[in-house]
PDB file of C-alpha atoms in Angstrom:
ATOM      1  CA  UNK A  22      -7.947  78.308 129.104  1.00  0.00           C
ATOM      2  CA  UNK A  23      -4.676  76.420 129.024  1.00  0.00           C
ATOM      3  CA  UNK A  24      -4.758  75.419 125.400  1.00  0.00           C
ATOM      4  CA  UNK A  25      -7.035  76.009 122.487  1.00  0.00           C
ATOM      5  CA  UNK A  26      -9.205  72.930 123.100  1.00  0.00           C
ATOM      6  CA  UNK A  27      -8.690  72.282 126.765  1.00  0.00           C
ATOM      7  CA  UNK A  28     -12.154  73.395 127.917  1.00  0.00           C
ATOM      8  CA  UNK A  29     -13.965  71.339 125.216  1.00  0.00           C
ATOM      9  CA  UNK A  30     -11.845  68.261 125.935  1.00  0.00           C
ATOM     10  CA  UNK A  31     -12.540  68.461 129.682  1.00  0.00           C
ATOM     11  CA  UNK A  32     -16.296  69.037 129.168  1.00  0.00           C
ATOM     12  CA  UNK A  33     -16.479  66.059 126.859  1.00  0.00           C
ATOM     13  CA  UNK A  34     -14.702  63.611 129.175  1.00  0.00           C
ATOM     14  CA  UNK A  35     -16.967  63.353 132.223  1.00  0.00           C
ATOM     15  CA  UNK A  36     -17.308  59.721 131.192  1.00  0.00           C
ATOM     16  CA  UNK A  37     -14.894  57.476 129.269  1.00  0.00           C
ATOM     17  CA  UNK A  38     -14.804  58.924 125.693  1.00  0.00           C
ATOM     18  CA  UNK A  39     -12.828  57.775 122.725  1.00  0.00           C
ATOM     19  CA  UNK A  40     -10.433  59.957 120.785  1.00  0.00           C
ATOM     20  CA  UNK A  41     -12.592  60.219 117.700  1.00  0.00           C
ATOM     21  CA  UNK A  42     -15.600  61.428 119.700  1.00  0.00           C
ATOM     22  CA  UNK A  43     -13.425  64.007 121.460  1.00  0.00           C
ATOM     23  CA  UNK A  44     -12.065  65.290 118.049  1.00  0.00           C
ATOM     24  CA  UNK A  45     -15.602  65.454 116.700  1.00  0.00           C
ATOM     25  CA  UNK A  46     -16.936  67.360 119.773  1.00  0.00           C
ATOM     26  CA  UNK A  47     -13.983  69.806 119.691  1.00  0.00           C
ATOM     27  CA  UNK A  48     -14.513  70.391 115.985  1.00  0.00           C
ATOM     28  CA  UNK A  49     -10.940  71.433 115.262  1.00  0.00           C
ATOM     29  CA  UNK A  50      -7.565  70.308 113.936  1.00  0.00           C
ATOM     30  CA  UNK A  51      -6.961  66.649 114.882  1.00  0.00           C
ATOM     31  CA  UNK A  52      -3.219  67.046 115.601  1.00  0.00           C
ATOM     32  CA  UNK A  53      -3.775  70.083 117.836  1.00  0.00           C
ATOM     33  CA  UNK A  54      -6.540  68.300 119.769  1.00  0.00           C
ATOM     34  CA  UNK A  55      -4.356  65.251 120.266  1.00  0.00           C
ATOM     35  CA  UNK A  56      -1.506  67.475 121.442  1.00  0.00           C
ATOM     36  CA  UNK A  57      -3.820  69.217 123.956  1.00  0.00           C
ATOM     37  CA  UNK A  58      -5.100  65.784 125.168  1.00  0.00           C
ATOM     38  CA  UNK A  59      -1.550  64.638 125.755  1.00  0.00           C
ATOM     39  CA  UNK A  60      -0.772  67.836 127.642  1.00  0.00           C
ATOM     40  CA  UNK A  61      -3.872  67.465 129.806  1.00  0.00           C
ATOM     41  CA  UNK A  62      -3.013  63.840 130.548  1.00  0.00           C
ATOM     42  CA  UNK A  63       0.576  64.791 131.456  1.00  0.00           C
ATOM     43  CA  UNK A  64      -0.716  67.435 133.784  1.00  0.00           C
ATOM     44  CA  UNK A  65      -3.059  64.959 135.478  1.00  0.00           C
ATOM     45  CA  UNK A  66      -6.302  66.406 134.204  1.00  0.00           C
ATOM     46  CA  UNK A  67      -7.131  63.301 132.013  1.00  0.00           C
ATOM     47  CA  UNK A  68      -6.567  59.605 132.459  1.00  0.00           C
ATOM     48  CA  UNK A  69      -6.582  57.133 129.643  1.00  0.00           C
ATOM     49  CA  UNK A  70      -7.058  53.440 129.102  1.00  0.00           C
ATOM     50  CA  UNK A  71      -7.150  51.174 126.082  1.00  0.00           C
ATOM     51  CA  UNK A  72     -10.259  49.150 125.280  1.00  0.00           C
ATOM     52  CA  UNK A  73      -9.912  46.841 122.307  1.00  0.00           C
ATOM     53  CA  UNK A  74      -8.131  49.112 119.782  1.00  0.00           C
ATOM     54  CA  UNK A  75      -9.577  52.406 121.088  1.00  0.00           C
ATOM     55  CA  UNK A  76      -7.959  54.833 123.500  1.00  0.00           C
ATOM     56  CA  UNK A  77     -10.494  56.218 125.973  1.00  0.00           C
ATOM     57  CA  UNK A  78     -10.082  59.347 128.069  1.00  0.00           C
ATOM     58  CA  UNK A  79     -11.818  60.502 131.182  1.00  0.00           C
ATOM     59  CA  UNK A  80     -11.396  63.645 133.264  1.00  0.00           C
ATOM     60  CA  UNK A  81      -9.240  62.880 136.296  1.00  0.00           C
ATOM     61  CA  UNK A  82     -10.550  64.625 139.436  1.00  0.00           C
ATOM     62  CA  UNK A  83      -8.069  63.314 141.997  1.00  0.00           C
ATOM     63  CA  UNK A  84      -4.981  65.253 143.013  1.00  0.00           C
ATOM     64  CA  UNK A  85      -1.530  64.322 141.711  1.00  0.00           C
ATOM     65  CA  UNK A  86       0.688  62.227 143.856  1.00  0.00           C
ATOM     66  CA  UNK A  87       4.311  63.388 144.433  1.00  0.00           C
ATOM     67  CA  UNK A  88       5.692  61.442 141.503  1.00  0.00           C
ATOM     68  CA  UNK A  89       3.119  62.830 139.096  1.00  0.00           C
ATOM     69  CA  UNK A  90       3.730  66.331 140.270  1.00  0.00           C
ATOM     70  CA  UNK A  91       7.504  65.906 139.870  1.00  0.00           C
ATOM     71  CA  UNK A  92       7.031  64.472 136.344  1.00  0.00           C
ATOM     72  CA  UNK A  93       4.809  67.437 135.411  1.00  0.00           C
ATOM     73  CA  UNK A  94       7.373  69.907 136.664  1.00  0.00           C
ATOM     74  CA  UNK A  95      10.070  68.181 134.714  1.00  0.00           C
ATOM     75  CA  UNK A  96       7.933  68.548 131.585  1.00  0.00           C
ATOM     76  CA  UNK A  97       7.410  72.258 132.381  1.00  0.00           C
ATOM     77  CA  UNK A  98      11.180  72.624 132.722  1.00  0.00           C
ATOM     78  CA  UNK A  99      11.859  70.865 129.423  1.00  0.00           C
ATOM     79  CA  UNK A 100       9.410  73.220 127.721  1.00  0.00           C
ATOM     80  CA  UNK A 101      11.220  76.109 129.353  1.00  0.00           C
ATOM     81  CA  UNK A 102      14.545  74.960 127.914  1.00  0.00           C
ATOM     82  CA  UNK A 103      12.940  74.903 124.418  1.00  0.00           C
ATOM     83  CA  UNK A 104      11.637  78.443 124.975  1.00  0.00           C
ATOM     84  CA  UNK A 105      15.123  79.540 126.007  1.00  0.00           C
ATOM     85  CA  UNK A 106      16.542  78.059 122.854  1.00  0.00           C
ATOM     86  CA  UNK A 107      13.853  79.889 120.844  1.00  0.00           C
ATOM     87  CA  UNK A 108      14.748  83.147 122.547  1.00  0.00           C
ATOM     88  CA  UNK A 109      18.382  82.760 121.618  1.00  0.00           C
ATOM     89  CA  UNK A 110      17.451  82.351 117.931  1.00  0.00           C
ATOM     90  CA  UNK A 111      15.138  85.387 117.889  1.00  0.00           C
ATOM     91  CA  UNK A 112      17.230  88.492 118.526  1.00  0.00           C
ATOM     92  CA  UNK A 113      14.233  90.798 118.521  1.00  0.00           C
ATOM     93  CA  UNK A 114      10.516  90.197 119.002  1.00  0.00           C
ATOM     94  CA  UNK A 115       9.640  93.716 117.798  1.00  0.00           C
ATOM     95  CA  UNK A 116       9.413  94.985 114.235  1.00  0.00           C
ATOM     96  CA  UNK A 117       9.820  98.700 113.626  1.00  0.00           C
ATOM     97  CA  UNK A 118       8.426 100.478 110.678  1.00  0.00           C
ATOM     98  CA  UNK A 119       8.911 104.183 111.407  1.00  0.00           C
ATOM     99  CA  UNK A 120       6.780 105.189 114.336  1.00  0.00           C
ATOM    100  CA  UNK A 121       4.815 101.929 114.474  1.00  0.00           C
ATOM    101  CA  UNK A 122       6.029  98.954 116.567  1.00  0.00           C
ATOM    102  CA  UNK A 123       4.593  95.456 116.518  1.00  0.00           C
ATOM    103  CA  UNK A 124       5.649  91.876 117.072  1.00  0.00           C
ATOM    104  CA  UNK A 125       7.556  89.963 114.444  1.00  0.00           C
ATOM    105  CA  UNK A 126       5.951  86.773 113.248  1.00  0.00           C
ATOM    106  CA  UNK A 127       8.495  84.654 115.074  1.00  0.00           C
ATOM    107  CA  UNK A 128       8.254  86.899 118.135  1.00  0.00           C
ATOM    108  CA  UNK A 129       4.484  86.543 118.251  1.00  0.00           C
ATOM    109  CA  UNK A 130       4.669  82.758 117.916  1.00  0.00           C
ATOM    110  CA  UNK A 131       7.128  82.659 120.758  1.00  0.00           C
ATOM    111  CA  UNK A 132       4.865  84.846 122.931  1.00  0.00           C
ATOM    112  CA  UNK A 133       1.812  82.654 122.132  1.00  0.00           C
ATOM    113  CA  UNK A 134       3.834  79.510 123.032  1.00  0.00           C
ATOM    114  CA  UNK A 135       4.923  81.087 126.305  1.00  0.00           C
ATOM    115  CA  UNK A 136       1.433  82.263 127.066  1.00  0.00           C
ATOM    116  CA  UNK A 137       0.100  78.701 126.566  1.00  0.00           C
ATOM    117  CA  UNK A 138       2.731  77.476 129.044  1.00  0.00           C
ATOM    118  CA  UNK A 139       1.782  80.129 131.575  1.00  0.00           C
ATOM    119  CA  UNK A 140      -1.895  79.275 131.144  1.00  0.00           C
ATOM    120  CA  UNK A 141      -1.176  75.554 131.794  1.00  0.00           C
ATOM    121  CA  UNK A 142       0.725  76.461 134.939  1.00  0.00           C
ATOM    122  CA  UNK A 143      -2.131  78.747 136.026  1.00  0.00           C
ATOM    123  CA  UNK A 144      -4.565  75.881 135.563  1.00  0.00           C
ATOM    124  CA  UNK A 145      -2.467  73.791 137.839  1.00  0.00           C
ATOM    125  CA  UNK A 146      -2.280  76.447 140.476  1.00  0.00           C
ATOM    126  CA  UNK A 147      -6.120  76.720 140.463  1.00  0.00           C
ATOM    127  CA  UNK A 148      -6.341  72.886 140.650  1.00  0.00           C
ATOM    128  CA  UNK A 149      -3.867  72.572 143.534  1.00  0.00           C
ATOM    129  CA  UNK A 150      -5.637  75.392 145.423  1.00  0.00           C
ATOM    130  CA  UNK A 151      -8.967  73.571 144.918  1.00  0.00           C
ATOM    131  CA  UNK A 152      -7.498  70.329 146.257  1.00  0.00           C
ATOM    132  CA  UNK A 153      -6.114  72.317 149.256  1.00  0.00           C
ATOM    133  CA  UNK A 154      -9.543  73.799 149.983  1.00  0.00           C
ATOM    134  CA  UNK A 155     -11.384  70.492 149.889  1.00  0.00           C
ATOM    135  CA  UNK A 156      -8.708  68.785 151.974  1.00  0.00           C
ATOM    136  CA  UNK A 157      -7.470  66.374 149.266  1.00  0.00           C
ATOM    137  CA  UNK A 158      -3.987  67.761 149.814  1.00  0.00           C
ATOM    138  CA  UNK A 159      -2.505  68.994 153.073  1.00  0.00           C
ATOM    139  CA  UNK A 160      -2.178  72.758 153.202  1.00  0.00           C
ATOM    140  CA  UNK A 161       1.636  72.685 153.457  1.00  0.00           C
ATOM    141  CA  UNK A 162       2.003  70.409 150.388  1.00  0.00           C
ATOM    142  CA  UNK A 163      -0.472  72.475 148.393  1.00  0.00           C
ATOM    143  CA  UNK A 164       1.336  75.706 149.269  1.00  0.00           C
ATOM    144  CA  UNK A 165       4.706  74.174 148.334  1.00  0.00           C
ATOM    145  CA  UNK A 166       3.343  73.118 144.937  1.00  0.00           C
ATOM    146  CA  UNK A 167       1.764  76.474 144.333  1.00  0.00           C
ATOM    147  CA  UNK A 168       4.967  78.194 145.158  1.00  0.00           C
ATOM    148  CA  UNK A 169       6.927  75.970 142.763  1.00  0.00           C
ATOM    149  CA  UNK A 170       4.424  76.649 140.013  1.00  0.00           C
ATOM    150  CA  UNK A 171       4.518  80.404 140.633  1.00  0.00           C
ATOM    151  CA  UNK A 172       8.300  80.347 140.658  1.00  0.00           C
ATOM    152  CA  UNK A 173       8.206  78.620 137.282  1.00  0.00           C
ATOM    153  CA  UNK A 174       6.052  81.413 135.792  1.00  0.00           C
ATOM    154  CA  UNK A 175       8.265  84.074 137.403  1.00  0.00           C
ATOM    155  CA  UNK A 176      11.371  82.440 135.863  1.00  0.00           C
ATOM    156  CA  UNK A 177       9.680  82.488 132.412  1.00  0.00           C
ATOM    157  CA  UNK A 178       8.807  86.164 132.732  1.00  0.00           C
ATOM    158  CA  UNK A 179      12.247  87.052 133.998  1.00  0.00           C
ATOM    159  CA  UNK A 180      13.799  85.141 131.144  1.00  0.00           C
ATOM    160  CA  UNK A 181      11.743  87.109 128.641  1.00  0.00           C
ATOM    161  CA  UNK A 182      12.382  90.481 130.188  1.00  0.00           C
ATOM    162  CA  UNK A 183      16.159  89.799 130.558  1.00  0.00           C
ATOM    163  CA  UNK A 184      16.404  88.662 126.935  1.00  0.00           C
ATOM    164  CA  UNK A 185      14.586  91.619 125.392  1.00  0.00           C
ATOM    165  CA  UNK A 186      15.839  94.576 127.390  1.00  0.00           C
ATOM    166  CA  UNK A 187      15.189  97.438 124.965  1.00  0.00           C
ATOM    167  CA  UNK A 188      12.386  99.772 126.158  1.00  0.00           C
ATOM    168  CA  UNK A 189       9.973  98.995 123.304  1.00  0.00           C
ATOM    169  CA  UNK A 190      10.319  95.233 123.693  1.00  0.00           C
ATOM    170  CA  UNK A 191      10.032  95.402 127.448  1.00  0.00           C
ATOM    171  CA  UNK A 192       6.824  97.557 127.373  1.00  0.00           C
ATOM    172  CA  UNK A 193       5.354  95.364 124.557  1.00  0.00           C
ATOM    173  CA  UNK A 194       6.080  92.190 126.542  1.00  0.00           C
ATOM    174  CA  UNK A 195       4.445  93.613 129.696  1.00  0.00           C
ATOM    175  CA  UNK A 196       1.409  94.741 127.743  1.00  0.00           C
ATOM    176  CA  UNK A 197       1.101  91.445 125.888  1.00  0.00           C
ATOM    177  CA  UNK A 198       1.120  89.325 129.029  1.00  0.00           C
ATOM    178  CA  UNK A 199      -1.079  91.812 130.898  1.00  0.00           C
ATOM    179  CA  UNK A 200      -3.690  91.563 128.142  1.00  0.00           C
ATOM    180  CA  UNK A 201      -3.461  87.806 127.657  1.00  0.00           C
ATOM    181  CA  UNK A 202      -3.340  86.521 131.250  1.00  0.00           C
ATOM    182  CA  UNK A 203      -6.415  84.564 132.158  1.00  0.00           C
TER     183      UNK A 203
END
């Protein structure tokens, strides 16, 4: 699952559905649902249109064209810059109280944010692979996109491991992402 409400949003948008109905179906925090809708639209999973004063959303099944893919990658890179800035402001993600180690509050929030980003990229990898298999994308284009997406995830992981080099942080990071990868 890419974000908290992604599955519910995608299940509820087989047909044109207005924002209020999606929020009601998802039964969660309105701002978080709207944020997830915007992310899914940015990634090409949803399309929107305005009808009277309502915004309607529908699941987008077609593959991304080159410009849409480039825009999505630019968005991923801008998120990566924000993560890098967060890393710079959080000197340690681990708290130590004697023999027990755990994540600090800010460290855990950073990890959760990065995990959401990795989940979004993973969703895109699955989607591009699907479009490759059904012939909607040529194999070479699909493989290039998958490689770019995998490189993005690898850069995020390298950035984290390079920033928190102490043994406890490094082991904790590897365990966290191992246990939270979908």
